[in-house]
Coordinates of C-alpha atoms in Angstrom, one line a residue:
Chain A
X1 CA 33.3 -1.8 16.8
X2 CA 33.5 -4.3 14.0
X3 CA 30.7 -7.0 13.9
X4 CA 31.8 -10.8 13.4
X5 CA 30.4 -12.9 10.5
X6 CA 28.0 -14.6 13.0
X7 CA 26.6 -11.5 14.7
X8 CA 25.9 -9.9 11.0
X9 CA 24.3 -13.1 10.2
X10 CA 22.2 -13.2 13.2
X11 CA 21.4 -9.4 13.3
X12 CA 20.2 -9.9 9.6
X13 CA 17.9 -12.8 10.4
X14 CA 16.3 -10.6 13.1
X15 CA 16.0 -7.8 10.8
X16 CA 14.3 -10.4 8.1
X17 CA 12.1 -11.9 10.7
X18 CA 10.7 -8.2 11.8
X19 CA 10.0 -7.1 8.3
X20 CA 8.6 -10.2 7.0
X21 CA 7.7 -12.9 9.7
X22 CA 10.1 -15.5 8.1
X23 CA 11.7 -17.5 11.1
X24 CA 15.2 -16.2 11.8
X25 CA 16.5 -19.8 11.6
X26 CA 15.4 -20.0 7.9
X27 CA 17.8 -16.8 7.2
X28 CA 20.9 -19.0 6.2
X29 CA 23.9 -18.0 4.1
X30 CA 23.3 -19.9 0.9
X31 CA 19.6 -18.5 0.7
X32 CA 18.3 -16.4 -1.8
X33 CA 16.4 -13.4 -0.7
X34 CA 14.1 -13.5 -3.6
X35 CA 13.9 -17.1 -4.6
X36 CA 14.1 -18.8 -1.4
X37 CA 12.8 -16.4 1.0
X38 CA 10.4 -14.5 -1.1
X39 CA 11.5 -11.1 -0.3
X40 CA 10.1 -8.4 -2.5
X41 CA 11.7 -5.2 -3.4
X42 CA 10.1 -2.9 -0.9
X43 CA 10.8 -5.3 2.1
X44 CA 14.5 -5.7 1.1
X45 CA 15.1 -2.1 0.9
X46 CA 13.5 -1.6 4.5
X47 CA 16.0 -4.7 5.5
X48 CA 18.7 -2.6 4.0
X49 CA 17.8 0.5 5.5
X50 CA 17.4 -1.2 8.9
X51 CA 20.9 -3.0 8.5
X52 CA 22.5 0.2 7.9
X53 CA 21.4 1.6 11.2
X54 CA 22.0 -1.8 12.8
X55 CA 25.7 -2.2 11.5
X56 CA 26.6 1.5 10.8
X57 CA 27.2 1.0 7.3
X58 CA 26.2 2.3 4.1
X59 CA 24.5 0.0 1.3
X60 CA 24.1 2.3 -1.9
X61 CA 20.8 1.5 -3.9
X62 CA 22.9 0.2 -6.8
X63 CA 24.7 -2.3 -4.5
X64 CA 21.5 -3.8 -3.3
X65 CA 20.7 -5.6 -6.6
X66 CA 23.9 -7.2 -6.1
X67 CA 22.7 -8.7 -2.9
X68 CA 21.4 -11.9 -4.1
X69 CA 21.8 -14.4 -1.1
X70 CA 22.1 -13.8 2.6
X71 CA 26.0 -14.5 2.3
X72 CA 26.1 -11.6 -0.3
X73 CA 24.6 -9.5 2.3
X74 CA 26.6 -10.6 5.0
X75 CA 29.9 -10.2 3.1
X76 CA 28.9 -6.8 1.9
X77 CA 28.3 -5.6 5.4
X78 CA 31.7 -7.2 7.0
X79 CA 33.5 -5.3 4.1
X80 CA 31.9 -2.2 4.5
X81 CA 32.7 -2.2 8.3
X82 CA 35.0 0.8 9.2
Chain B
X1 CA 10.6 60.0 -3.3
X2 CA 7.2 59.3 -3.5
X3 CA 6.2 55.9 -1.8
X4 CA 4.3 53.3 -3.8
X5 CA 1.5 51.5 -2.3
X6 CA 1.6 47.7 -1.9
X7 CA -0.6 44.8 -1.2
X8 CA -2.3 44.6 2.3
X9 CA -1.3 41.7 4.0
X10 CA -3.6 39.4 5.6
X11 CA -2.7 37.4 9.0
X12 CA -3.5 33.9 8.3
X13 CA -4.8 31.5 5.4
X14 CA -6.9 28.5 5.6
X15 CA -8.4 25.9 3.4
X16 CA -12.0 26.6 3.1
X17 CA -13.2 23.6 1.3
X18 CA -12.3 20.7 -0.7
X19 CA -13.7 19.0 -4.2
X20 CA -12.9 15.5 -5.8
X21 CA -13.5 14.0 -9.0
X22 CA -12.2 10.4 -9.8
X23 CA -12.1 8.8 -13.4
X24 CA -15.4 6.9 -13.5
X25 CA -13.9 3.6 -14.6
X26 CA -12.8 1.3 -12.0
X27 CA -9.9 -0.8 -13.2
X28 CA -9.4 -4.2 -11.3
X29 CA -5.9 -5.7 -10.7
X30 CA -7.2 -8.7 -13.0
X31 CA -7.8 -6.3 -15.9
X32 CA -4.2 -4.9 -15.8
X33 CA -2.3 -8.2 -14.4
X34 CA -1.6 -9.7 -18.0
X35 CA 0.9 -7.6 -19.4
X36 CA 3.0 -7.4 -16.5
X37 CA 2.8 -11.1 -15.9
X38 CA 1.3 -10.6 -12.3
X39 CA -1.6 -11.3 -10.3
X40 CA -4.4 -9.5 -8.3
X41 CA -2.9 -11.2 -5.2
X42 CA 0.8 -10.0 -6.1
X43 CA -0.4 -6.6 -6.9
X44 CA -2.3 -6.2 -3.5
X45 CA 0.6 -7.6 -1.7
X46 CA 2.9 -5.2 -3.2
X47 CA 0.9 -2.1 -3.4
X48 CA -2.3 -2.3 -1.4
X49 CA -4.0 -1.5 -4.4
X50 CA -7.6 -3.2 -5.2
X51 CA -8.7 -0.9 -8.0
X52 CA -7.7 2.3 -9.4
X53 CA -10.0 4.9 -11.1
X54 CA -9.1 6.1 -14.6
X55 CA -11.2 8.3 -17.1
X56 CA -13.5 7.1 -19.8
X57 CA -13.1 8.2 -23.2
X58 CA -15.1 11.4 -22.7
X59 CA -13.4 12.5 -19.5
X60 CA -10.4 14.8 -19.7
X61 CA -8.0 16.4 -17.2
X62 CA -10.0 19.7 -17.6
X63 CA -13.3 18.0 -17.0
X64 CA -12.1 16.2 -13.9
X65 CA -10.5 19.2 -12.9
X66 CA -13.8 21.5 -13.5
X67 CA -16.0 18.7 -11.7
X68 CA -13.4 19.0 -8.5
X69 CA -13.2 22.8 -8.5
X70 CA -17.0 23.1 -8.8
X71 CA -17.6 20.9 -5.7
X72 CA -14.8 23.1 -3.7
X73 CA -16.2 26.3 -4.7
X74 CA -19.9 25.3 -3.9
X75 CA -18.6 24.1 -0.5
X76 CA -16.7 27.2 0.2
X77 CA -19.3 30.1 0.6
X78 CA -16.8 32.1 -2.0
X79 CA -18.5 32.9 -5.4
X80 CA -16.4 32.1 -8.5
X81 CA -16.3 36.0 -9.2
X82 CA -14.5 36.3 -5.9
X83 CA -11.5 33.8 -6.8
X84 CA -8.5 35.9 -8.1
X85 CA -6.0 33.0 -8.2
X86 CA -6.2 29.5 -9.9
X87 CA -3.5 27.1 -9.7
X88 CA -3.4 24.0 -11.3
X89 CA -0.7 21.4 -10.6
X90 CA -0.4 18.7 -13.2
X91 CA 2.3 16.5 -15.1
X92 CA -0.5 15.1 -17.6
X93 CA -2.1 18.1 -19.4
X94 CA -1.1 17.4 -23.1
X95 CA -0.3 21.0 -23.9
X96 CA 3.2 22.7 -23.1
X97 CA 1.1 26.0 -23.6
X98 CA -1.3 27.4 -22.9
X99 CA -1.7 26.4 -19.5
X100 CA -4.8 24.2 -18.3
X101 CA -5.6 26.8 -15.6
X102 CA -7.2 29.7 -17.5
X103 CA -9.2 27.3 -19.4
X104 CA -10.5 25.5 -16.2
X105 CA -11.1 29.0 -14.6
X106 CA -13.2 30.0 -17.5
X107 CA -15.1 26.8 -17.3
X108 CA -16.0 27.4 -13.7
X109 CA -17.2 30.9 -14.2
X110 CA -14.3 32.5 -12.6
X111 CA -13.8 35.7 -14.9
X112 CA -10.2 37.0 -14.8
X113 CA -8.4 35.3 -12.2
X114 CA -4.5 35.1 -12.4
X115 CA -4.4 31.3 -13.6
X116 CA -1.3 29.1 -14.4
X117 CA -0.2 25.5 -14.1
X118 CA 2.8 24.1 -11.7
X119 CA 4.9 21.1 -12.5
X120 CA 5.9 19.5 -9.3
X121 CA 4.3 15.9 -10.0
X122 CA 3.2 14.5 -6.9
X123 CA 4.6 17.2 -4.6
X124 CA 2.5 19.6 -6.8
X125 CA -1.0 20.0 -4.7
X126 CA 1.5 20.9 -1.5
X127 CA 3.4 23.3 -3.7
X128 CA 0.2 24.9 -4.5
X129 CA -1.0 25.2 -1.2
X130 CA 2.4 26.9 -0.1
X131 CA 2.0 29.3 -2.9
X132 CA -1.6 30.1 -2.3
X133 CA -1.1 30.4 1.5
X134 CA 1.8 33.1 0.9
X135 CA -0.1 35.1 -1.7
X136 CA -3.1 35.5 0.8
X137 CA -1.0 36.3 3.5
X138 CA 0.8 38.9 1.3
X139 CA -2.3 40.3 0.2
X140 CA -1.4 39.6 -3.6
X141 CA -4.7 37.1 -3.7
X142 CA -7.9 37.1 -1.5
X143 CA -9.3 33.8 -2.6
X144 CA -7.5 31.3 -4.3
X145 CA -8.3 27.8 -6.1
X146 CA -5.6 25.1 -5.9
X147 CA -6.4 22.0 -8.0
X148 CA -4.4 19.0 -8.5
X149 CA -5.6 17.3 -11.7
X150 CA -4.0 14.0 -13.6
X151 CA -5.1 12.1 -16.4
X152 CA -1.9 9.8 -15.9
X153 CA -3.7 6.9 -18.1
X154 CA -2.6 8.9 -21.2
X155 CA 1.2 8.4 -20.1
X156 CA 1.3 4.8 -19.0
X157 CA 2.8 1.5 -20.6
X158 CA 0.8 -1.5 -19.7
X159 CA 3.9 -3.6 -19.8
X160 CA 5.8 -1.4 -17.3
X161 CA 6.2 -3.2 -13.8
X162 CA 7.7 -0.3 -12.3
X163 CA 4.7 2.5 -11.8
X164 CA 2.1 2.3 -14.6
X165 CA -0.1 -0.4 -12.7
X166 CA -0.3 1.9 -9.9
X167 CA -1.7 5.0 -11.8
X168 CA -5.1 6.3 -11.7
X169 CA -6.9 9.7 -13.0
X170 CA -8.3 12.2 -10.9
X171 CA -8.6 15.8 -9.7
X172 CA -8.6 17.1 -6.0
X173 CA -9.5 20.9 -5.4
X174 CA -9.1 23.3 -2.6
X175 CA -10.6 26.8 -2.0
X176 CA -8.0 28.9 0.3
X177 CA -8.7 32.2 1.7
X178 CA -7.9 34.6 4.7
X179 CA -8.7 33.6 8.2
X180 CA -8.5 34.9 11.6
X181 CA -6.6 32.0 13.1
X182 CA -3.6 30.1 11.6
X183 CA -5.1 27.5 8.8
X184 CA -1.7 26.6 7.0
X185 CA 1.5 26.2 8.8
X186 CA 5.0 27.3 7.2
X187 CA 5.4 24.8 4.3
X188 CA 8.7 22.8 4.3
X189 CA 9.6 22.2 0.7
X190 CA 12.5 21.2 -1.4
X191 CA 13.8 19.1 -4.1
X192 CA 17.0 17.0 -5.1
X193 CA 17.9 17.2 -8.9
X194 CA 20.8 14.8 -8.4
X195 CA 18.1 12.2 -8.5
X196 CA 16.0 13.8 -11.6
X197 CA 16.1 10.6 -13.5
X198 CA 14.7 8.4 -10.7
X199 CA 11.0 9.0 -11.5
X200 CA 9.5 10.5 -14.6
X201 CA 9.1 10.2 -18.6
X202 CA 10.9 7.5 -20.3
X203 CA 12.0 10.1 -22.9
X204 CA 10.6 13.7 -24.2
X205 CA 8.4 14.8 -26.8
X206 CA 11.3 15.6 -28.9
X207 CA 12.3 12.0 -28.8
X208 CA 9.0 11.0 -29.8
X209 CA 9.2 13.6 -32.7
X210 CA 12.2 11.7 -34.0
X211 CA 10.3 8.6 -34.2
X212 CA 11.0 7.3 -30.5
X213 CA 8.3 5.8 -28.2
X214 CA 5.5 7.7 -26.8
X215 CA 6.7 9.3 -23.5
X216 CA 5.3 7.1 -20.5
X217 CA 6.0 7.1 -16.8
X218 CA 8.5 4.8 -15.1
X219 CA 10.4 4.8 -11.8
X220 CA 13.5 3.2 -9.9
X221 CA 11.3 1.9 -7.2
X222 CA 14.0 1.1 -4.7
X223 CA 15.6 4.4 -4.6
X224 CA 12.3 6.0 -4.6
X225 CA 11.0 3.9 -1.9
X226 CA 14.0 4.7 0.2
X227 CA 13.7 8.2 -0.4
X228 CA 10.0 8.5 0.0
X229 CA 10.0 7.0 3.4
X230 CA 13.3 7.8 5.2
X231 CA 14.1 11.1 3.7
X232 CA 10.5 12.4 3.4
X233 CA 10.0 11.3 7.3
X234 CA 12.6 13.9 8.0
X235 CA 10.8 16.6 6.2
X236 CA 7.5 15.4 7.9
X237 CA 9.1 16.1 11.3
X238 CA 10.4 19.5 10.3
X239 CA 6.8 20.4 9.0
X240 CA 5.4 19.6 12.4
X241 CA 8.1 21.5 14.1
X242 CA 7.4 24.5 12.0
X243 CA 3.9 24.0 13.1
X244 CA 4.7 24.0 16.7
X245 CA 3.0 20.6 17.2
X246 CA 3.8 17.1 18.2
X247 CA 2.4 14.1 16.3
X248 CA -0.1 13.2 19.0
X249 CA -1.8 16.4 18.0
X250 CA -2.5 15.5 14.7
X251 CA -6.1 14.2 13.7
X252 CA -4.7 12.8 10.4
X253 CA -1.6 12.1 8.2
X254 CA -2.2 12.6 4.2
X255 CA 0.6 11.4 2.4
X256 CA 1.0 11.3 -1.3
X257 CA -0.8 8.1 -2.0
X258 CA 2.1 6.4 -4.0
X259 CA 1.9 2.7 -2.7
X260 CA 0.4 1.6 0.4
X261 CA 3.6 -0.1 1.6
X262 CA 5.1 3.7 1.3
X263 CA 2.1 4.8 3.6
X264 CA 2.4 2.1 6.0
X265 CA 6.2 2.4 6.3
X266 CA 5.9 6.0 6.6
X267 CA 3.4 5.8 9.4
X268 CA 5.6 3.5 11.2
X269 CA 8.8 5.7 11.1
X270 CA 6.8 8.6 12.2
X271 CA 5.5 6.6 15.2
X272 CA 1.9 7.8 14.9
X273 CA -0.3 7.1 17.8
X274 CA -3.4 5.1 17.2
X275 CA -5.3 8.1 17.4
X276 CA -4.1 9.6 14.1
X277 CA -5.9 8.6 11.0
X278 CA -3.8 7.5 8.1
X279 CA -5.3 8.5 4.6
X280 CA -5.4 5.2 2.6
X281 CA -7.2 6.2 -0.7
X282 CA -4.9 4.5 -2.8
X283 CA -6.4 1.2 -2.2
X284 CA -9.5 2.1 -4.4
X285 CA -8.3 5.2 -6.4
X286 CA -4.8 4.0 -7.1
X287 CA -1.7 7.0 -7.5
X288 CA -3.1 10.0 -8.9
X289 CA 0.1 11.9 -8.5
X290 CA -0.9 15.8 -7.9
X291 CA -4.4 14.8 -7.3
X292 CA -3.8 12.4 -4.5
X293 CA -3.7 14.3 -1.3
X294 CA -6.8 16.4 -1.8
X295 CA -8.6 13.3 -3.0
X296 CA -7.4 11.3 0.1
X297 CA -8.4 14.1 2.6
X298 CA -11.6 14.7 0.9
X299 CA -12.5 10.9 1.4
X300 CA -11.4 11.1 5.1
X301 CA -13.9 13.9 5.6
X302 CA -16.8 12.7 3.4
X303 CA -16.5 9.3 5.3
X304 CA -16.5 11.3 8.6
X305 CA -13.2 9.7 9.7
X306 CA -11.8 13.1 10.7
X307 CA -13.7 16.2 11.9
X308 CA -13.5 19.6 10.6
X309 CA -11.2 21.8 12.5
X310 CA -8.8 18.9 13.2
X311 CA -5.0 19.1 12.3
X312 CA -3.7 17.2 9.4
X313 CA -0.3 16.6 8.0
X314 CA -0.1 16.5 4.4
X315 CA 2.9 15.8 2.5
X316 CA 3.6 15.5 -1.3
X317 CA 6.8 13.8 -2.7
X318 CA 7.8 12.4 -6.2
X319 CA 9.3 13.2 -9.5
X320 CA 12.2 16.1 -9.2
X321 CA 12.8 14.6 -6.7
X322 CA 10.3 17.3 -5.3
X323 CA 8.6 17.2 -2.1
X324 CA 6.4 19.5 0.4
X325 CA 4.8 19.4 3.4
X326 CA 2.5 21.6 5.6
X327 CA 0.1 21.3 8.7
X328 CA -3.2 22.3 7.7
X329 CA -6.4 22.8 9.5
X330 CA -9.2 20.7 8.3
X331 CA -11.9 22.4 6.5

């Protein structure tokens, strides 16, 4: 079942919170994972793998560097849904 | 037709003893933070490393391996003359040939053992245990010495932010021999050459000969992290299945000491109960590739965090990408 944009944002925020402890309401579309949320590459990879499971999508390693903002990740997941 | 004789198989093998040697220089994060524009806090947070042990000017890969081998032999109750097989796993011996193993065997007073090096990077010690287990049970060898030995500080670039700052020098050794009871489970091992370029040397010695840079170690951290945790947890579960045990029957988990974040996430994904001790030698030793598993297990035993006779899942993974896992009875 395809997830809506709001579902994906809320789900991602939950994953970010689980991995880093950052409050879910701070995970807004315009935020940069590294510059604003201070998420390092290992935490980012953990979030990516958990997002793959949660949304049933594949996020290739080479794509992860392009996911600069939360919106980038939401858009990628929406586009990758079957 | 005349039938030829073959080796007489043994039922089981086990690890008799371990030995350890670390580089004698303790290198702090502050000492290496400058060239990577970093800090003690940044390195601790991202890797869990507080110090890494590196060799001084006199210490060599061979001297570290001999020190570790000597301790393992002394503790084993097996004399050097009885050892008929020496396998050294290393990626940092600076001669493509001859191998380091015959030299190390001779310095240990082992007179005429079959001796050779293997190159399976951070999986190398577990590859060595897989080989000796098989050779002892087949009857080809009776007593074997497996050593993981690295002097990685010869192959680092101080300005590299991917792996160099994690690396340490050391050697860990195990004497393996026959047993009346099972001591080493069937190894689960493999490789994925499609990811050959994800961790390894920057270039070859031929590139260096042609005027290129001295080869140093480098990795694609994200890809390696994903593989090292989520793919390797599958291999670990397979190794538990092959051993016929469940995770709650383990005394210890001894993964390759790549990065504390990998160790922690690995333990989390494996859903280890609190009763299982997780080896975290990386905190003060750093990542010593082939040496890291025997060093970490040796520390758990010498600090009495685990008892002899308990079960440990050991799993090595790294360049190749190569991996090997087995359940062993702690010596």
